[in-house]
CSV table of C-alpha atoms in Angstrom, one decimal:
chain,number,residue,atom,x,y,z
A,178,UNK,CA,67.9,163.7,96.8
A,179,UNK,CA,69.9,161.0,95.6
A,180,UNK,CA,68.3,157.0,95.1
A,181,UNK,CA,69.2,154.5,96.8
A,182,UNK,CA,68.9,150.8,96.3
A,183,UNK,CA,69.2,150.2,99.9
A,184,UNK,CA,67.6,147.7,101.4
A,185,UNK,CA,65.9,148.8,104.7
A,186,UNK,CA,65.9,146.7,107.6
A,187,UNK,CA,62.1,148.2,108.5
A,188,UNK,CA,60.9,146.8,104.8
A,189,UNK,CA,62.5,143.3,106.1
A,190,UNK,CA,60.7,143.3,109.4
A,191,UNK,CA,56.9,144.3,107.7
A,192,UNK,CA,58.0,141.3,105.5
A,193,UNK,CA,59.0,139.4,108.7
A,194,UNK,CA,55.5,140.4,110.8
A,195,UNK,CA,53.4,139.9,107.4
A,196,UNK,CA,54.3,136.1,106.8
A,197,UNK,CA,54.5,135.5,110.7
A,198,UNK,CA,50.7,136.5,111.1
A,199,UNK,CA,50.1,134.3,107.7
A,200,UNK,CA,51.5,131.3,109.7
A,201,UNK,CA,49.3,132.4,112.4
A,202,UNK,CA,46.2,132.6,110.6
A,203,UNK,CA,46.8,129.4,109.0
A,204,UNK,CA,47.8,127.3,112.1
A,205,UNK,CA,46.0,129.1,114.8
A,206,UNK,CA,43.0,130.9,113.5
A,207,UNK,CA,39.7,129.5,113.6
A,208,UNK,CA,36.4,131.0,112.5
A,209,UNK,CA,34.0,132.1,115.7
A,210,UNK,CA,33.7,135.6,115.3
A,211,UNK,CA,35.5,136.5,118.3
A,212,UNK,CA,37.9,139.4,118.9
A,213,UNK,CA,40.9,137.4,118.3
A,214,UNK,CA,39.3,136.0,115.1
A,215,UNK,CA,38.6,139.6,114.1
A,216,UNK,CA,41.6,140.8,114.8
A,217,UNK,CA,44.1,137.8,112.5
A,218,UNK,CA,41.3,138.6,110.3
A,219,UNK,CA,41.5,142.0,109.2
A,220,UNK,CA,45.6,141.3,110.0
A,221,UNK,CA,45.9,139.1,107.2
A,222,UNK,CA,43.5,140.8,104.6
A,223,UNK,CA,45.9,143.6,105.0
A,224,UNK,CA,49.0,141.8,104.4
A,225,UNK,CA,48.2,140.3,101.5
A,226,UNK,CA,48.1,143.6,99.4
A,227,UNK,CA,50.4,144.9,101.3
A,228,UNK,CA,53.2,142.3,100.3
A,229,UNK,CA,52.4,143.6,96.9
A,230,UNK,CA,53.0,147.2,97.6
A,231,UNK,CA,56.6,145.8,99.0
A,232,UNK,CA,57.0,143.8,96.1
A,233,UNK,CA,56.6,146.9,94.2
A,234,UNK,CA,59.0,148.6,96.7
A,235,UNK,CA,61.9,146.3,96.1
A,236,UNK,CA,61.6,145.8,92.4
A,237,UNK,CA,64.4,147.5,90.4
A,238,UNK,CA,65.3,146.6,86.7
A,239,UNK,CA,68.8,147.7,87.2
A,240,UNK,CA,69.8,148.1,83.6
A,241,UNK,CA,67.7,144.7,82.8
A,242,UNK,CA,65.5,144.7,80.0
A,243,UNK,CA,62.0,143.5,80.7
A,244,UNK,CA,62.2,139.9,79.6
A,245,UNK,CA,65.4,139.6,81.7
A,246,UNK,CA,63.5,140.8,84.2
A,247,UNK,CA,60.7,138.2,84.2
A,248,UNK,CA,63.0,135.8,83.5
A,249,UNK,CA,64.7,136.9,86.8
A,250,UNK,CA,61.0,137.1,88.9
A,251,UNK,CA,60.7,133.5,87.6
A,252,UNK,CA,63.8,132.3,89.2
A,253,UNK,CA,63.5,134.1,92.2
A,254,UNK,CA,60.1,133.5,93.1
A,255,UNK,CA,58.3,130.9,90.3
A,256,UNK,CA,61.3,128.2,90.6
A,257,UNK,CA,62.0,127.5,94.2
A,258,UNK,CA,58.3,126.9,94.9
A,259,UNK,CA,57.7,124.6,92.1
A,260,UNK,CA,60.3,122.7,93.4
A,261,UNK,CA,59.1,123.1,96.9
A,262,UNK,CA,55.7,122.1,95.7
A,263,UNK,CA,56.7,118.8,94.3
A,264,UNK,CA,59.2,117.7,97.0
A,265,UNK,CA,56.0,118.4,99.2
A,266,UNK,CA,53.6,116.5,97.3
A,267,UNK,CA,55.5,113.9,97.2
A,268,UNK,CA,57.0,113.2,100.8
A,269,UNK,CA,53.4,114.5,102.2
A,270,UNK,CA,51.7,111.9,99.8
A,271,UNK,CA,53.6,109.5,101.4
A,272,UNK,CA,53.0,110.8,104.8
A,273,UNK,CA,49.1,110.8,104.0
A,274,UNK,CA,48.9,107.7,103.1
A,275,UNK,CA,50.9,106.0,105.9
A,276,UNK,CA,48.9,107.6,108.7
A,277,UNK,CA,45.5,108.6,107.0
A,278,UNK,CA,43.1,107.4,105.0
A,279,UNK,CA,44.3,108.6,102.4
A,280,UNK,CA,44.5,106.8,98.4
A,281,UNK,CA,46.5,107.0,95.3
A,282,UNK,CA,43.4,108.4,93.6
A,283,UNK,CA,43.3,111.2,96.3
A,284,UNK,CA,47.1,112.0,95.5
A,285,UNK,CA,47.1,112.1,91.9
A,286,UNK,CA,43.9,114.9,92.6
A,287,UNK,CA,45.3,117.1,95.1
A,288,UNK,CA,48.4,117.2,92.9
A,289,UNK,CA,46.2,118.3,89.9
A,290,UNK,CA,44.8,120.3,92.3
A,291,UNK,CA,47.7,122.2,93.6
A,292,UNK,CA,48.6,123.2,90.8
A,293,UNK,CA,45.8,124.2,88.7
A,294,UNK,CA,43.6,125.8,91.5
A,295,UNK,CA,40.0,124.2,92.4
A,296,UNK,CA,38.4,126.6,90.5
A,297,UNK,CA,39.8,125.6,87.4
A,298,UNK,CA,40.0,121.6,88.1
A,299,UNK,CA,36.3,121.4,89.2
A,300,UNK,CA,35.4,122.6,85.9
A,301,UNK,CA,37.4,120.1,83.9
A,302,UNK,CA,37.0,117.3,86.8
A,303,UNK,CA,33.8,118.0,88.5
A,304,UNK,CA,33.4,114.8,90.9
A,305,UNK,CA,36.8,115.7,92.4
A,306,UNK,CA,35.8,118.3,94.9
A,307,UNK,CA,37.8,121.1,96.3
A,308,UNK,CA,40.6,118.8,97.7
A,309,UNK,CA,42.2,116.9,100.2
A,310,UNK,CA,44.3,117.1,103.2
A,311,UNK,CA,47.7,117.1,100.9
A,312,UNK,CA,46.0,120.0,98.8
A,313,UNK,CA,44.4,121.9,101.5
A,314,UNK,CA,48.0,121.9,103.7
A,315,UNK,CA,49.5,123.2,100.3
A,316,UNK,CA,47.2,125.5,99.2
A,317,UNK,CA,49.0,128.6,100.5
A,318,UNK,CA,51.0,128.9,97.8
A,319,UNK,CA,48.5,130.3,95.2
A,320,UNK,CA,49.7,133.7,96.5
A,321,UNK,CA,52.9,133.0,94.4
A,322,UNK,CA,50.8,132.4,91.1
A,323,UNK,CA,48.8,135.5,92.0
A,324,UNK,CA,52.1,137.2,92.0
A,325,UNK,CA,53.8,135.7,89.2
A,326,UNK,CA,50.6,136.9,87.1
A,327,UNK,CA,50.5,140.3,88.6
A,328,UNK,CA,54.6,140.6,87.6
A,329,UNK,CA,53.5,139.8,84.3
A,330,UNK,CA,51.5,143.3,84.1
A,331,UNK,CA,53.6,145.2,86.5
A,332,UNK,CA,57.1,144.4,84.9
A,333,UNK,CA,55.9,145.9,81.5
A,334,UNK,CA,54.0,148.8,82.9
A,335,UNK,CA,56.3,149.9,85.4
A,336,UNK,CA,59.3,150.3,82.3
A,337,UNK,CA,56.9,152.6,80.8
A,338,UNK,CA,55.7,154.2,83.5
A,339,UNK,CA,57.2,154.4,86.9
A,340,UNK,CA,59.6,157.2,85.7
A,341,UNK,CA,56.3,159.5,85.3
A,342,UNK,CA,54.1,160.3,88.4
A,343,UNK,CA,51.5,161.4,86.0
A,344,UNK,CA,51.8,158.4,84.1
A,345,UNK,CA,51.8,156.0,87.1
A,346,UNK,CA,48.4,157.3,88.2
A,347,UNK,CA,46.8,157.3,85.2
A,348,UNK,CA,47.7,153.6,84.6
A,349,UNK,CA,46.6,152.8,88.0
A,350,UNK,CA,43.3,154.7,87.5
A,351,UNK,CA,42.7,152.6,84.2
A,352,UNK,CA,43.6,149.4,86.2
A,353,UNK,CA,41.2,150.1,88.7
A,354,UNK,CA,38.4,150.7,86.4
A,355,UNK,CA,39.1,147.5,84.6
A,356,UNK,CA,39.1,146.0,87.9
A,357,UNK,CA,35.5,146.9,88.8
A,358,UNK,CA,33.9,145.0,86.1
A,359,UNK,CA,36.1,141.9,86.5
A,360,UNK,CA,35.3,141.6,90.5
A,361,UNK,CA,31.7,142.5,90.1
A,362,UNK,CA,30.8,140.9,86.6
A,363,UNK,CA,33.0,137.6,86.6
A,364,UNK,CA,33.0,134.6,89.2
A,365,UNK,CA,36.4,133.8,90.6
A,366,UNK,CA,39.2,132.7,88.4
A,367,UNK,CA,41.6,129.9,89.1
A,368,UNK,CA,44.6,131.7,91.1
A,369,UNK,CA,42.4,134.6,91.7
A,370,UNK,CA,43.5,136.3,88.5
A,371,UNK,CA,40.5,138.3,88.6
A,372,UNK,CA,42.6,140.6,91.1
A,373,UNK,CA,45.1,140.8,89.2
A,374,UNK,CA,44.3,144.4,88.5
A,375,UNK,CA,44.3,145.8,91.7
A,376,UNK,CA,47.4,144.0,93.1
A,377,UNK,CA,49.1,146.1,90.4
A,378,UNK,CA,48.2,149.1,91.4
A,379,UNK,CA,49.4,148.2,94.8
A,380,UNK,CA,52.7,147.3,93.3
A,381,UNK,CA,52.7,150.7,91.3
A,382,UNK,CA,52.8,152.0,94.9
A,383,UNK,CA,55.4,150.8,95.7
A,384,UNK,CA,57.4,151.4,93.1
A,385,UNK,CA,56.4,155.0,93.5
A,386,UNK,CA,57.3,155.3,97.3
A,387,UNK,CA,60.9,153.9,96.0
A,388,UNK,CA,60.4,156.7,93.1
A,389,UNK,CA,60.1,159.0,95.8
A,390,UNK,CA,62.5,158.4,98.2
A,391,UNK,CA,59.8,158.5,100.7
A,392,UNK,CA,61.7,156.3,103.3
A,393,UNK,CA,65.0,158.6,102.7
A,394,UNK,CA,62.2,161.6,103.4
A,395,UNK,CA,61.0,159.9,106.7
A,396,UNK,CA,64.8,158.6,107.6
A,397,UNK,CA,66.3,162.3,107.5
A,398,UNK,CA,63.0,163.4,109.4
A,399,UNK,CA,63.3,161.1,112.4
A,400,UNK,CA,59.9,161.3,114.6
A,401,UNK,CA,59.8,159.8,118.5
A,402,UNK,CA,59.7,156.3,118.8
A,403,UNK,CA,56.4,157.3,121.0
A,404,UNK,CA,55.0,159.5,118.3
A,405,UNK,CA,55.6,156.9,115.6
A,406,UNK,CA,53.1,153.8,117.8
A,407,UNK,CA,50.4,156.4,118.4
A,408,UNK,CA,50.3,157.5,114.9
A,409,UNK,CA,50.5,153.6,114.1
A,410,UNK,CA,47.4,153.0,116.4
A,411,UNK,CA,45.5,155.5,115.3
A,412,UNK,CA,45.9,154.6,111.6
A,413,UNK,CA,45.3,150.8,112.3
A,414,UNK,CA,42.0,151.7,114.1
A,415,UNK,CA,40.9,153.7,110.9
A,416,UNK,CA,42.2,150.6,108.8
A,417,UNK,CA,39.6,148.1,110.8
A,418,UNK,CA,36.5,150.5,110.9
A,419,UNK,CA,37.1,150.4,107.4
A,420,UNK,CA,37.7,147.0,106.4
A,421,UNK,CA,34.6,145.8,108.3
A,422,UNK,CA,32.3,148.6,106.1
A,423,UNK,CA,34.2,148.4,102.9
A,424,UNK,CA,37.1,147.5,101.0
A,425,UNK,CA,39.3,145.0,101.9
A,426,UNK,CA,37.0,142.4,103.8
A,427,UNK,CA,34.4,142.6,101.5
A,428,UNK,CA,36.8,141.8,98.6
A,429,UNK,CA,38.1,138.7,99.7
A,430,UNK,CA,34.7,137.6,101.2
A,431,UNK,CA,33.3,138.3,97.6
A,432,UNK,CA,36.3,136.6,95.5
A,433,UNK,CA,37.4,134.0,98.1
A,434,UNK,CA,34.2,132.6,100.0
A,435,UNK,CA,30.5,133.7,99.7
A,436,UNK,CA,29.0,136.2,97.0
A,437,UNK,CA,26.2,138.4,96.6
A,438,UNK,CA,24.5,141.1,99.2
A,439,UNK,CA,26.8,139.7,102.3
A,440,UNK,CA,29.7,139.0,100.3
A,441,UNK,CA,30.5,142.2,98.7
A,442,UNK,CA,31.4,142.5,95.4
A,443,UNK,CA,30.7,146.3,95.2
A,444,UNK,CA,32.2,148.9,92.9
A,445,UNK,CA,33.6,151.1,96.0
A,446,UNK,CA,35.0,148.0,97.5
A,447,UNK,CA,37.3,148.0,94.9
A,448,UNK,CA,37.9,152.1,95.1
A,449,UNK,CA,39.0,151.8,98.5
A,450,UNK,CA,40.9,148.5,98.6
A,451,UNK,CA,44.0,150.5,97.5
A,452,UNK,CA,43.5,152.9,100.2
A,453,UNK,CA,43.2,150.3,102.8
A,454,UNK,CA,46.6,148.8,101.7
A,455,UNK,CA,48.2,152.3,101.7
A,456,UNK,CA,46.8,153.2,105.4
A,457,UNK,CA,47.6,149.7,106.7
A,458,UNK,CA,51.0,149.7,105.0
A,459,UNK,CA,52.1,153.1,106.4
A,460,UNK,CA,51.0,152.0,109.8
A,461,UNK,CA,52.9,148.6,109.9
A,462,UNK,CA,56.3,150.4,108.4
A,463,UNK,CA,56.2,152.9,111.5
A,464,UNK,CA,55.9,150.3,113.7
A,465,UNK,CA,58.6,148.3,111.6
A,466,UNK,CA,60.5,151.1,111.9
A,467,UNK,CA,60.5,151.2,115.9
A,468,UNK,CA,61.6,147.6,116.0
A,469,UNK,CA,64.5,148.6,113.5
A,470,UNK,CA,66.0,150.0,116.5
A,471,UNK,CA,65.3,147.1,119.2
A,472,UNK,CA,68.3,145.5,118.6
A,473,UNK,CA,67.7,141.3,118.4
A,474,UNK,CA,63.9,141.5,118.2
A,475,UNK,CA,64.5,143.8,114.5
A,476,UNK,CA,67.3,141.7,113.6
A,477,UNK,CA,65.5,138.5,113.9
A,478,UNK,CA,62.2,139.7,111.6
A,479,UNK,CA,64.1,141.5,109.5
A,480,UNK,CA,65.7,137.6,109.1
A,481,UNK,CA,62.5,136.1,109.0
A,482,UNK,CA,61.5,138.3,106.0
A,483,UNK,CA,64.8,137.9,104.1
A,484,UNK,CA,63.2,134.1,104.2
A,485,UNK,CA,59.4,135.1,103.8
A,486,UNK,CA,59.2,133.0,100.8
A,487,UNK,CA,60.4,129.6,102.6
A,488,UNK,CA,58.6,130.2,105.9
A,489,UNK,CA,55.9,130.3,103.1
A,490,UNK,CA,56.5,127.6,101.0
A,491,UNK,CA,56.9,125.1,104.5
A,492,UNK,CA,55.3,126.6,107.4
A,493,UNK,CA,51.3,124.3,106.6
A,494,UNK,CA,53.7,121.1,106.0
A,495,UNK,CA,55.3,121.6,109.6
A,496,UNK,CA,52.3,121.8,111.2
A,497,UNK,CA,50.1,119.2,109.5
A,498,UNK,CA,53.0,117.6,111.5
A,499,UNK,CA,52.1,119.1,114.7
A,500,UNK,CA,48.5,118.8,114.5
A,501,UNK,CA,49.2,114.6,113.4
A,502,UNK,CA,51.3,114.8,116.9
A,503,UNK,CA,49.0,116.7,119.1
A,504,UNK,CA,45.9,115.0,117.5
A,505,UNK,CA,44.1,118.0,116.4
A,506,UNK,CA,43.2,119.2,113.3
A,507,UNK,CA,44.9,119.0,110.0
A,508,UNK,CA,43.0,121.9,107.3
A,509,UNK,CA,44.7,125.5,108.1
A,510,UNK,CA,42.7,128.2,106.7
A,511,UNK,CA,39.7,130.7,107.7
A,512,UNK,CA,37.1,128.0,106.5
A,513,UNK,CA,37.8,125.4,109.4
A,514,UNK,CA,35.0,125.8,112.1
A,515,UNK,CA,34.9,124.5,115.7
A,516,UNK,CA,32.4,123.9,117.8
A,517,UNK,CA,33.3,124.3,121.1
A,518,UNK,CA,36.6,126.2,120.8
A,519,UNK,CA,38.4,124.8,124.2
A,520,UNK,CA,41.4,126.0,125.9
A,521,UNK,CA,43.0,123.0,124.9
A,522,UNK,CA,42.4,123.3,121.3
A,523,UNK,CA,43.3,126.8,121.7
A,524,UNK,CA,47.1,125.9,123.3
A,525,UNK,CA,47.2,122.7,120.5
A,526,UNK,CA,46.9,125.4,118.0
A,527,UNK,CA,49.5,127.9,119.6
A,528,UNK,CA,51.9,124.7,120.1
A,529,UNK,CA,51.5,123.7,116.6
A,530,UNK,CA,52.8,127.5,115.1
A,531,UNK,CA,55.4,127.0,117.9
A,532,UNK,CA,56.3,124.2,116.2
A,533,UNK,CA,56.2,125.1,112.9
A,534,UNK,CA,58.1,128.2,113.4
A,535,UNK,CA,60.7,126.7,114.6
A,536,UNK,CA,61.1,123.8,112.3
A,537,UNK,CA,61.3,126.6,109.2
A,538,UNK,CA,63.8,128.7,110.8
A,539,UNK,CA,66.1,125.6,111.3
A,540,UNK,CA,65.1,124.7,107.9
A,541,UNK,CA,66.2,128.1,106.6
A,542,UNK,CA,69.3,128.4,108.5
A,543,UNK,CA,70.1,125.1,107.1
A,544,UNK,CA,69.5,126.6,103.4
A,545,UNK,CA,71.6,129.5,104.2
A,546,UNK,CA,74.6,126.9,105.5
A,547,UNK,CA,73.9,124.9,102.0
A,548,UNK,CA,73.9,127.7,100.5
A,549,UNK,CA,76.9,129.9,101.4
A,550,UNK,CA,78.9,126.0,101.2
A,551,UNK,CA,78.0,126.1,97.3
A,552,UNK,CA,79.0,129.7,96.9
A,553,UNK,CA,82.2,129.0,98.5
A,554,UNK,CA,82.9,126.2,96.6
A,555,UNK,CA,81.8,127.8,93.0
A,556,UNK,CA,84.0,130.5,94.1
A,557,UNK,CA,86.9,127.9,94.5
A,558,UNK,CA,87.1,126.8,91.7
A,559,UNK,CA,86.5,129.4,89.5
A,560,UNK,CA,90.0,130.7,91.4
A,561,UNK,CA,91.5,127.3,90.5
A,562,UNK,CA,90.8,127.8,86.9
A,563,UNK,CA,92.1,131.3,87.0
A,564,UNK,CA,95.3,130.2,88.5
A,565,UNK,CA,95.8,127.5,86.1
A,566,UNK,CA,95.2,129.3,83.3
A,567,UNK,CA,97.6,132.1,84.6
């Protein structure tokens, strides 16, 4: 079958649900071990790889050598959230010390912080802490570090590799025992580098499904709309029995919060994390695929994941806002507990992602407008010079 470079609407929509439940559990979710709780859990443990195994998907070096394409991952990705990061650090620095307590000691340290990671800062600044509120409404984007790290590997490997199926699982088996030892063996690392690994193989994946042509396969095969959901639910219920014995849970409890017996940090976590990503992922692209065909509703999270990265880059500053308004909290994140989880905390949090939801699609909408407006004037004068040297 022939490849094609397509981009499929059903890949923009997992893209679209994926950083929509990231905005969720970072505005709405709060630690209390209820369904819900469980539920945005194990939602956004899967996403996480899962973005990867996209990544993976849509990478294509398109003739480009591979320091052309790093050089390209840089500007796409590494770029526009530095800058994002620093006009954020610096209008929220301002914001937190107008209406919080908040010092020019405590800026100059979350901004070390953002950008070198706790983990590493603690160790060279000690009596600092893990941050404050302009760190800690920032902090989402160490996912783009992760990544830029994990393109660093993949980039390479995948020019050697990806070609081969053979190849490709060999160099994913040999990444995943390299992985054992360095989750096991080694305390976190600044940007969780430590997964580095594993995040890899997930993109390998990817790049293999695009290999493939497994979406082509499934297009040509079209199954019932009905048939697709139930096979969806019943791999979804799989990917929760699992994540709460093994795998993807007890990774990030082990890497990200507490270690040792109830944290993980097992060899066959690390086996089946891959396999978690792969069931999960299969799961969210039939559903994906559904919404492909529900007219406005696809449309508008195939939109949102064409703009994934800003909704990412924005969504904690726009409700910090929220939370300021509705005098509630102001730390997104799993590690945020409340006693007495209200109703009306409950609706402040809802009201808050409302919130911020909105404000990033106008803000993106407003990019694209900024955007095309450049484009269009680039591509004006470039004919002016034409004519005028005709």
């Amino acid at each position: 079958m022939e490849k094609t470079n397509k981009r499929y609407i059903a890949v923009d929509i997992m893209k679209g649900i994926g950083i929509v439940v990231v905005m969720i559990y970072h505005l709405v979710y709060r630690q209390q071990d209820g369904f819900a709780d469980h539920l945005i859990r194990s939602a956004i443990w899967l996403f996480m790889p899962l973005y990867f195994i996209i990544s993976g998907y849509l990478s294509d070096s398109k003739g480009r050598t591979v320091p052309q394409q790093l050089l390209r991952k840089v500007k796409n990705i590494l770029v526009p959230v530095v800058i994002s990061c620093c006009i954020l650090l610096v209008l929220g620095g301002i914001y937190c010390v107008l209406f919080h307590d908040f010092t020019m000691t405590d800026w100059i340290r979350d901004v070390v912080h953002t950008f070198l990671r706790p983990e590493f800062s603690e160790k060279l600044f000690p009596e600092w802490g893990t941050g404050g509120i302009l760190f800690l409404n920032i902090s989402p984007v160490w996912f783009i570090w992760t990544m830029m790290w994990a393109e660093l590997l993949f980039i390479p490997l995948a020019d050697k590799v990806i070609s081969d199926e053979k190849k490709t699982g060999i160099t994913a088996v040999i990444l995943i025992l390299i992985q054992i030892p360095l989750y096991i063996c080694i305390e976190p690392l600044s940007w969780s580098l430590n997964l580095v690994p594993i995040y890899v193989v997930c993109m390998l994946v990817g790049a293999r499904v695009r290999e493939g042509n497994v979406i082509e396969r499934l297009d040509n095969n079209k199954i019932p709309a009905w048939a697709s959901l139930l096979f969806a639910a019943g791999i979804l219920v799989l990917h929760v029995y699992m994540y709460y014995q093994v795998g993807l849970d007890w990774v990030y409890a082990g890497t990200l919060g507490t270690t040792g017996p109830d944290g993980g940090r097992g060899w066959m976590d690390v086996l089946i994390f891959p396999i978690q990503a792969m069931l999960g992922g299969i799961a969210i692209y039939a559903i994906s695929d559904v919404l492909a065909g529900w007219g406005k509703i696809g449309e508008a999270l195939a939109w949102v994941g064409r703009h994934s990265l800003a909704f990412l880059c924005y969504h904690c500053a726009y409700g910090v806002i929220a939370a300021d308004l509705l005098h509630t909290y102001i730390k997104p994140g799993q590690y945020w507990f409340v006693d007495d989880l209200n109703w009306e905390i409950i609706m402040k949090s809802w009201a808050g992602f409302l919130f911020a939801l909105i404000c990033c699609i106008i803000h993106c909408v407003l990019k694209d407008k900024v955007k095309h407006a450049w484009e269009a004037r680039k591509e004006e004068k470039r004919k002016e010079k034409q004519n005028a040297a005709q």
